[in-house]
Every structure is written in C-alpha cells, then in structure tokens.
CSV table of C-alpha atoms in Angstrom, one decimal:
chain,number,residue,atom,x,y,z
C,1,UNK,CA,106.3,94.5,111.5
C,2,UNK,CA,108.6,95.3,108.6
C,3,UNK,CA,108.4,93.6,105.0
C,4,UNK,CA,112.0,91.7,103.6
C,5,UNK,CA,114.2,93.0,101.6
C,6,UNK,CA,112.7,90.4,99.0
C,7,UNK,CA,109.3,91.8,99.8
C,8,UNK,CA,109.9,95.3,99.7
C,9,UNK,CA,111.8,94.4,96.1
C,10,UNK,CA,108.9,92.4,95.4
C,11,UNK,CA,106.2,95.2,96.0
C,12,UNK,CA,108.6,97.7,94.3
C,13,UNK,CA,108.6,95.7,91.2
C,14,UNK,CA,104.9,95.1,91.2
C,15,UNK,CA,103.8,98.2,91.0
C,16,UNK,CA,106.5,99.5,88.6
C,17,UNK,CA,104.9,96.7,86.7
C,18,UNK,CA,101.3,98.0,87.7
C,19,UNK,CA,102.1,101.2,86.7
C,20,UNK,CA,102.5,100.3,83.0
C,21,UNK,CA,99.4,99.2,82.5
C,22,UNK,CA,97.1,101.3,85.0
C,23,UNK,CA,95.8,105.2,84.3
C,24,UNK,CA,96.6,107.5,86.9
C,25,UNK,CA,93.9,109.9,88.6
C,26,UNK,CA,94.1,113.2,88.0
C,27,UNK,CA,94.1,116.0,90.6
C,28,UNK,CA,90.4,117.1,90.8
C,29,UNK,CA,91.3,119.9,93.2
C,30,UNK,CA,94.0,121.7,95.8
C,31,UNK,CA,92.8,122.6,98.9
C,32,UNK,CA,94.3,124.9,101.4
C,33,UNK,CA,93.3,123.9,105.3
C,34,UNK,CA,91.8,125.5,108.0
C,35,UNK,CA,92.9,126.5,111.6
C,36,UNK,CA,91.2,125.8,114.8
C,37,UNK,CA,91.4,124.9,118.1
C,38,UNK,CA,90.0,121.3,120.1
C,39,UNK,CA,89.9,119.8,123.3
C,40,UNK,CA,91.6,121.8,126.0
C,41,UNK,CA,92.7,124.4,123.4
C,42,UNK,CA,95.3,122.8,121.5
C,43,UNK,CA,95.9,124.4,117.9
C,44,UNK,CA,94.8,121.9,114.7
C,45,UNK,CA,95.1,122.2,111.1
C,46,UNK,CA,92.1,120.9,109.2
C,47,UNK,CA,91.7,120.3,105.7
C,48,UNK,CA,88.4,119.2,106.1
C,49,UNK,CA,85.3,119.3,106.7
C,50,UNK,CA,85.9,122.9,105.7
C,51,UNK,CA,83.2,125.1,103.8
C,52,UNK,CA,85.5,123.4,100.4
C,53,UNK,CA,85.3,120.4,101.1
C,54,UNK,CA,82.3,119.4,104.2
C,55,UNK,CA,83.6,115.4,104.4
C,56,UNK,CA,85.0,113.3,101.6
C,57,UNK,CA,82.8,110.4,101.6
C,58,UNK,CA,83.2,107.7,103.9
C,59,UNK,CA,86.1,110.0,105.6
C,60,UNK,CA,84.6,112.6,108.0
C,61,UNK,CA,87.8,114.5,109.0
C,62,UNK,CA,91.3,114.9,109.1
C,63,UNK,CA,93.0,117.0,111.7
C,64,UNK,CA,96.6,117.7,112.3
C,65,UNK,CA,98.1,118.7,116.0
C,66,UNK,CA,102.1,119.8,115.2
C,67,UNK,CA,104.7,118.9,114.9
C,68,UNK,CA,105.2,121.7,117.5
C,69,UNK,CA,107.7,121.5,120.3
C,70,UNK,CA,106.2,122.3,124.1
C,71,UNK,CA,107.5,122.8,127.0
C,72,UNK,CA,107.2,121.2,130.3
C,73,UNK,CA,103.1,121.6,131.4
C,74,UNK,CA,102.6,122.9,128.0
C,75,UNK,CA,100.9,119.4,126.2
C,76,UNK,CA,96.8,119.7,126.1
C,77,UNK,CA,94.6,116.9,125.2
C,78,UNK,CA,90.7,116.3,125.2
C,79,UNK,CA,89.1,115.8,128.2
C,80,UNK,CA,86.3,113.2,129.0
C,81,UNK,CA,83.8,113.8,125.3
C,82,UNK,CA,81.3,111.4,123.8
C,83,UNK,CA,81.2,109.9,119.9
C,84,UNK,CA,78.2,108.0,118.0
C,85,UNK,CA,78.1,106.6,114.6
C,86,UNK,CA,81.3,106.4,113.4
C,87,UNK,CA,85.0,105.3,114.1
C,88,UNK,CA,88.2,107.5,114.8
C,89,UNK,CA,91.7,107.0,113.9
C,90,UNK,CA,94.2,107.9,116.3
C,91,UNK,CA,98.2,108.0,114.6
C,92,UNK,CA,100.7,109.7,117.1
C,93,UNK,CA,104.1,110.7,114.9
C,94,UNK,CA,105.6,112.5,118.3
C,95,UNK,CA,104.6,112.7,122.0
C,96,UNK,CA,101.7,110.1,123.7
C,97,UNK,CA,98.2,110.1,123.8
C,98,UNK,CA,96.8,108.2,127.0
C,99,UNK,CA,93.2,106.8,126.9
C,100,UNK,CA,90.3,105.9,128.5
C,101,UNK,CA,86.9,105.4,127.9
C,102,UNK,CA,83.1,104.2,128.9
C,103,UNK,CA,83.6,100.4,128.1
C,104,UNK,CA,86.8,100.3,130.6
C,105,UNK,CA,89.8,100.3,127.9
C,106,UNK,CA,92.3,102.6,129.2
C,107,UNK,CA,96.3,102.7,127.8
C,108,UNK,CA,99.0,104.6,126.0
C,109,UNK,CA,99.8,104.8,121.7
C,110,UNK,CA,103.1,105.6,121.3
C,111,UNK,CA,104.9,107.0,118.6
C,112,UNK,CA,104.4,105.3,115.3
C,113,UNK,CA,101.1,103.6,117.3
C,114,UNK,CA,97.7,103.9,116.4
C,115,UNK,CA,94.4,103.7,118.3
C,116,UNK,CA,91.2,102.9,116.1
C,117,UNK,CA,88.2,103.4,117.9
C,118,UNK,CA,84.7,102.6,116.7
C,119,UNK,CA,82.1,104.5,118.7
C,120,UNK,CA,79.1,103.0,117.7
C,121,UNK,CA,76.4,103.0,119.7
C,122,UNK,CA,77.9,105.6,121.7
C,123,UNK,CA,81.3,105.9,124.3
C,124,UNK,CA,82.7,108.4,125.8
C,125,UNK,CA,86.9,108.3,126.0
C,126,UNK,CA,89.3,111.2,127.0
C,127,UNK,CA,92.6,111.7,125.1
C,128,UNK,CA,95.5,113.1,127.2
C,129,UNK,CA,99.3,113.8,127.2
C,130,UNK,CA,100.9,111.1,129.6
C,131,UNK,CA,102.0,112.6,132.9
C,132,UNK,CA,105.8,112.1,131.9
C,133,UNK,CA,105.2,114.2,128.5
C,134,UNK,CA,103.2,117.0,130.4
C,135,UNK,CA,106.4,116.9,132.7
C,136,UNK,CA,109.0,117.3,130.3
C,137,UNK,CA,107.5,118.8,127.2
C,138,UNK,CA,108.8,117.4,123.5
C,139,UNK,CA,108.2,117.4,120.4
C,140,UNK,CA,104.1,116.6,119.6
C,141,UNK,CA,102.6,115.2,116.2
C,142,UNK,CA,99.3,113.4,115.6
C,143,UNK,CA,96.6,112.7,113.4
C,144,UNK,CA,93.1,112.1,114.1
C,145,UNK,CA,91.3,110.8,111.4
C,146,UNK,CA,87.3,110.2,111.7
C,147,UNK,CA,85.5,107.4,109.6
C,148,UNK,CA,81.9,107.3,108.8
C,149,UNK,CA,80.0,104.3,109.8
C,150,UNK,CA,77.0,103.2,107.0
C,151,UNK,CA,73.6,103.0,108.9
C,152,UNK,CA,73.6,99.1,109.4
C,153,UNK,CA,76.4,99.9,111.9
C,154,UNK,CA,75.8,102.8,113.8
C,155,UNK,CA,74.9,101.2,116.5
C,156,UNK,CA,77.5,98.0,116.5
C,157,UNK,CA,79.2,97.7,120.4
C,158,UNK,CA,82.0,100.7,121.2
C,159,UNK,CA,84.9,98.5,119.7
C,160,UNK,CA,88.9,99.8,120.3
C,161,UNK,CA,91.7,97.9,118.7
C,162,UNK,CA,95.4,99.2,119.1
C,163,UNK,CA,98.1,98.6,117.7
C,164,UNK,CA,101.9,99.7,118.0
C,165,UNK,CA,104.7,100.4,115.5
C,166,UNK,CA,106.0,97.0,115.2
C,167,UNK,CA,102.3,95.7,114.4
C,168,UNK,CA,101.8,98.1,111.5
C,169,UNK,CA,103.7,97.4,108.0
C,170,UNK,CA,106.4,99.6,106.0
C,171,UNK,CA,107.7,99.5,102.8
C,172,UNK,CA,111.1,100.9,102.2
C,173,UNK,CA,113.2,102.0,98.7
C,174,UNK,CA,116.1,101.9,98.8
C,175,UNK,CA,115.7,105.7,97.6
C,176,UNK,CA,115.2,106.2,101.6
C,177,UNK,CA,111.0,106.4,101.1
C,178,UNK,CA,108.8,104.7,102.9
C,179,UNK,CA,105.3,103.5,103.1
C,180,UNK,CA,103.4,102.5,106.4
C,181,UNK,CA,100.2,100.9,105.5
C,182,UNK,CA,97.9,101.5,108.7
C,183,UNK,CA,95.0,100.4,106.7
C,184,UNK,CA,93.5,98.5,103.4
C,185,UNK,CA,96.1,96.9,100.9
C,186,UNK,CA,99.2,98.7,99.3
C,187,UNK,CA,102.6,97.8,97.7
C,188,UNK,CA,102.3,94.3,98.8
C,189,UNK,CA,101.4,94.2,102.3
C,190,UNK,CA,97.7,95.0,104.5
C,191,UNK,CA,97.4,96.8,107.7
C,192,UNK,CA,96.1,95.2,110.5
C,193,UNK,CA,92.6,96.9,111.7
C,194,UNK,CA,89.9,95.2,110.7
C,195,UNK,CA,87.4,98.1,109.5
C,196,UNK,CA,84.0,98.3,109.1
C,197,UNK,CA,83.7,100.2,106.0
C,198,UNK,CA,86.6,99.4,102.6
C,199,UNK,CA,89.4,102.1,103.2
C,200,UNK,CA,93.0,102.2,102.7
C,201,UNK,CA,94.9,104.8,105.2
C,202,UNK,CA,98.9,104.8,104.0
C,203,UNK,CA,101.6,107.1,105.6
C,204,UNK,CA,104.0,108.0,102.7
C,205,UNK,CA,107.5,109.7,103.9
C,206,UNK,CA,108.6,110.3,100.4
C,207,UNK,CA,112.5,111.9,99.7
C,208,UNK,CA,114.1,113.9,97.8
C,209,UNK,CA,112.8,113.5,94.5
C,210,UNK,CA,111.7,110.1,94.9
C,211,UNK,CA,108.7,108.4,93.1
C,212,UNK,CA,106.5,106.2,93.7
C,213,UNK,CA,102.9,104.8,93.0
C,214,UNK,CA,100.0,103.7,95.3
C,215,UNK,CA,96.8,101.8,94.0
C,216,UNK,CA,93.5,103.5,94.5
C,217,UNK,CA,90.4,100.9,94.4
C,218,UNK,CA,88.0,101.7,91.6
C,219,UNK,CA,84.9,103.4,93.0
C,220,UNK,CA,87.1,104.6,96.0
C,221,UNK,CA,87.1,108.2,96.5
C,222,UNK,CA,90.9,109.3,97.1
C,223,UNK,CA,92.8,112.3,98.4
C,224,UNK,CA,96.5,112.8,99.7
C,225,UNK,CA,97.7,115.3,102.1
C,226,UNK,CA,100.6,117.1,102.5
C,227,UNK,CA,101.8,116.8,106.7
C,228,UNK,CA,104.9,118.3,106.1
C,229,UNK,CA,107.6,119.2,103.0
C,230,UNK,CA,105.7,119.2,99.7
C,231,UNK,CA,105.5,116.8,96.4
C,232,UNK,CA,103.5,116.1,93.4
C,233,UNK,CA,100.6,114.2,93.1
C,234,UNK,CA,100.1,112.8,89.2
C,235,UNK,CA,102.3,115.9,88.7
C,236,UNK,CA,100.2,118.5,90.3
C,237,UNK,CA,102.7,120.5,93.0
C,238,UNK,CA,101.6,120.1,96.6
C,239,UNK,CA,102.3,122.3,99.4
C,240,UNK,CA,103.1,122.0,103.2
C,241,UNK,CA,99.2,121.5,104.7
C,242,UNK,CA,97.3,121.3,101.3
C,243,UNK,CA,95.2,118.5,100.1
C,244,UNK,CA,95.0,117.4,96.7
C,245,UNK,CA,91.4,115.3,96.0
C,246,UNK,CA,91.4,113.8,93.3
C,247,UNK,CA,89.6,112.6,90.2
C,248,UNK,CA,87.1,109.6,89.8
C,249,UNK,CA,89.0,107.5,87.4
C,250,UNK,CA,92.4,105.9,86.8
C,251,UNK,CA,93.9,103.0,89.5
C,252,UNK,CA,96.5,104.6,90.7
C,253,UNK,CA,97.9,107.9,92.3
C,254,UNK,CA,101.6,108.6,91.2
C,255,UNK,CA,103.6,110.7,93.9
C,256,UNK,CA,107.2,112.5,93.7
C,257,UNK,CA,108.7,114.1,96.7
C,258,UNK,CA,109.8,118.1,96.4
C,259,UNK,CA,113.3,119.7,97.5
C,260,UNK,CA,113.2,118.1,100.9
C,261,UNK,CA,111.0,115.6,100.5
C,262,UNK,CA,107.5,115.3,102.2
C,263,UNK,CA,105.2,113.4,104.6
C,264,UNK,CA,102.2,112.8,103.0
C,265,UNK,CA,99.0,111.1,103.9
C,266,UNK,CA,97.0,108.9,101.3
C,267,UNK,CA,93.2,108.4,101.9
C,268,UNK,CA,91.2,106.1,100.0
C,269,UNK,CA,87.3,105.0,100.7
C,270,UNK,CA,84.2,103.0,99.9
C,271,UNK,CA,81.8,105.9,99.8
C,272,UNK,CA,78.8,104.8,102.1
C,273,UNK,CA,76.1,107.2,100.0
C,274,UNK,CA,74.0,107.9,103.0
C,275,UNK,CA,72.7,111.1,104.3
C,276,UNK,CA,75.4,113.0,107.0
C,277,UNK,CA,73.6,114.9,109.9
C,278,UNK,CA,76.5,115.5,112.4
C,279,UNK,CA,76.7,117.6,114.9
C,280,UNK,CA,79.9,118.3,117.1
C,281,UNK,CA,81.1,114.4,118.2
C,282,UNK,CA,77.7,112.8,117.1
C,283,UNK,CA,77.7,111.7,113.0
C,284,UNK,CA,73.8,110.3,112.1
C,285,UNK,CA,71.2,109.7,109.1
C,286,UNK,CA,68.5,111.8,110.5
C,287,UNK,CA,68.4,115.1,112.7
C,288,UNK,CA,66.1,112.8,115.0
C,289,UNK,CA,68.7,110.7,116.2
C,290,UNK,CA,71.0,113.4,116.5
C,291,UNK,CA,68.7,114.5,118.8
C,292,UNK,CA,68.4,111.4,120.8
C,293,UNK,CA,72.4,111.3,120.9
C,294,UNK,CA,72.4,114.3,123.1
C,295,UNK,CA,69.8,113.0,125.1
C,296,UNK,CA,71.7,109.8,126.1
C,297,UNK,CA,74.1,111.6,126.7
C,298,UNK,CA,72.9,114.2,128.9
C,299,UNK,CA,71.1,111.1,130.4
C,300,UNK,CA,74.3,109.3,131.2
C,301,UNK,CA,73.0,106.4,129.0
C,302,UNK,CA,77.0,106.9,127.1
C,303,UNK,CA,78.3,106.5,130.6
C,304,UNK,CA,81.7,108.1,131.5
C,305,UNK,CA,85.4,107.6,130.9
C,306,UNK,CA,86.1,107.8,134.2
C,307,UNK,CA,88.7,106.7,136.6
C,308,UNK,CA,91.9,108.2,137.6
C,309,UNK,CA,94.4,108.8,134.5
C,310,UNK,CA,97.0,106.2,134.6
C,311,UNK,CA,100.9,106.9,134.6
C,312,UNK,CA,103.0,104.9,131.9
C-alpha cells in the first residue's frame, strides 16, 4: 500500500511544518557493531546487544544478514529453535525466508515482506532459504529485529501476523527518498501490526543529500542505524553499520543522506522498565523462569516446528 501523491505532499508538509516548532534529539552516542555468526552459520552484523549497548529498552536486538550475493547451495537459515517472552521482527530486503512453527503457521515473506512473530508463551519455528533460492543463489538481505514483551504478556498465545510489500506503507519525495513505516505512526501514515508494546519501526532509504525528519514519541527511547551508505543524524555523520542512540529529549530525529545516500533503520520504543534475564532464545524477569523455559523445552512442552519444508 502506497500513500497519494496528495498524501505523500501532505505528510511532507506536515512535518516541514512540525519541524518548526519541535527540538531535535541529539546524538547521545555512535556505536560501531559486532560480528557473529547464527543459525546454520550464516555471518550477521549486530549493533546490539553488544558489551556497549546490552538492549535498548523495549528493543532486544538488531541483526543484519547481507546484502551478500550466494551462490547456488550457498543460502543458510536457522533450523527448528524455540523463543519465550518476547516478539521478533522478521524484514527480508533480498532473498526468502520460509517458515514454520509449533502452532502450525508455515509460509514464505518475500522481499519488502515482513513476518512479526510473538513467542509468548513459548513456540518453536525454523527460518530457511526457500528451495528455489538455495537452488539458484542471489542476492540475500534481512533484518531480524527482537522486541521485549512487559511481564503481563510473556505468556499471551504464540501469535504470527504477516504481511507483504503491498500491505506495508511508503512515503516518497520527490527527492527520490523514501519511508516504509513497518510499524507505529510516521509522516502521515501507520503500519499495519498490531504490537503489544508502543514502538515505531520505519525503513528510511534516504538520497543523495536529501533531508528529512521523523517524529520520535516523548518518553520513547530512539536509535537509527546505518544498513548501508552513510548520513547524518541531527548532524552527527553516520557510517555504513554504525548506530547512532540518541538523546532523551526533543520530538523529532532530523536525517540527511551522505554522497550516495543511505538505508537507514529508525527505532523508537515505550521502554517496559522491567528486569531482562535472557538467555540464548528465552527473554524473562527472573533467572527462575529462565530455568523453567529450558525445561519445557527439553520437555517438548514448546512442541516442534515440524513437518516437511514447503516449496513456493
């Protein structure tokens, strides 16, 4: 789903209006990422949790897979794993990611789809290239994005909701930026997951030089990220794979893209305020029911993604 050309104009305007009266949050901190590896050994770059930055409250993580270019048999995913107590957000830019898990969803996000996937009380899923794309190889990009769920929801039912390109609104300038709002409220239009905690998720592809500005909520603790290309956020430069967190007050992040432009990711959150005890795919309150996660699991009690994998 794509806003008008009256509604793009319209949200352009507003904020340019916004802007004249709203303070602009500074840039607390630039933060280089980490390297690793997940699943069945596929390369990621984190900027956080690191030892920086351990989870920027109610967001958990943020990992990047590409954009790299494989060849045919060369795609890896994550095998059959289990999650408890909070959500994750699945954005493919390149490739396919085919799913299944424990409550009997299976399917296929796209590129330009997204997959949000509140674990709850507990499911296991796995998370694999589609037969086709392990055949021929391409170009893979994707995010995975992990939410913290407040206590009072921890154990809600497993809950996945999917959505593809068309579902998921843009904003266009007619500077050739553009703003895909995959969650909360920005430049006039409100992305379409229905989320258990107050967060705004916005994929900014800004050009050349371009500017724009995105509202942060008051309260909301705020950070962009820097996919590809590199910019400046509220004037502070911003490299390829850095993330800029920044400051507590103002209602608004400006952003400017460098010499070829950048891909950017904007975060925004409700912080929840609660004790974090996570470890590996379970996030609790206690080290007691961190305990019993593994258990149920062990048990079977999560029960098991299962099946055959499908073919598109």
């Amino acid at each position: 789903m794509e806003p008008t050309a009256t509604a793009t104009a319209t949200a352009t305007a507003t904020a340019t209006a916004t802007a004249t009266i709203a303070t602009t949050r500074h840039v607390a901190a630039v933060l280089p990422p980490d390297h690793t590896h997940e699943g069945q050994g596929f390369p990621v770059r984190r900027p956080f949790p690191t030892s920086r930055l351990p989870f920027l409250d109610p967001f958990l993580m943020v990992d990047q897979v590409g954009p790299v270019r494989l060849g045919p048999g060369e795609a890896k995913g994550a095998a059959d794993h289990p999650h408890r107590g909070f959500e994750t957000i699945a954005y493919v830019l390149d490739g396919d990611i085919e799913y299944a898990d424990s409550t009997g969803h299976r399917g296929i996000v796209r590129p330009g789809g997204v997959q949000w996937l509140t674990a709850g009380s507990g499911v296991v899923h796995s998370a694999l290239p589609t037969e086709d794309f392990l055949r021929t190889g391409g170009l893979q990009h994707n995010l995975q994005i992990w939410v913290n769920l407040p206590a009072a929801h921890k154990g809600d039912a497993p809950r996945t909701q999917n959505r593809g390109p068309a579902e998921i609104p843009v904003v266009r300038t007619p500077e050739g930026s553009s703003f895909k709002v995959v969650a909360g409220s920005a430049l006039g239009v409100t992305g379409p997951f229905d989320t258990r905690v107050p967060v705004t998720v916005v994929h900014a592809a800004l050009a050349p030089g371009d500017e724009a500005e995105l509202p942060v909520p008051a309260g909301h603790n705020a950070a962009v990220y820097a996919m590809t290309g590199s910019a400046y956020v509220s004037g502070r430069p911003l490299d390829d794979g850095e993330l800029a967190v920044l400051g507590d007050e103002g209602a608004l992040v400006r952003l400017t893209g460098g010499p070829i432009g950048a891909d950017l990711l904007f975060l925004a959150g409700e912080p929840i305020g609660e004790p974090v005890v996570r470890s590996g795919p379970f996030v609790m309150n206690t080290e007691e029911e961190i305990a019993r996660a593994w258990e149920d699991h062990a048990s079977g009690r999560l029960g098991r993604a299962g099946g055959r994998r499908q073919t598109p």
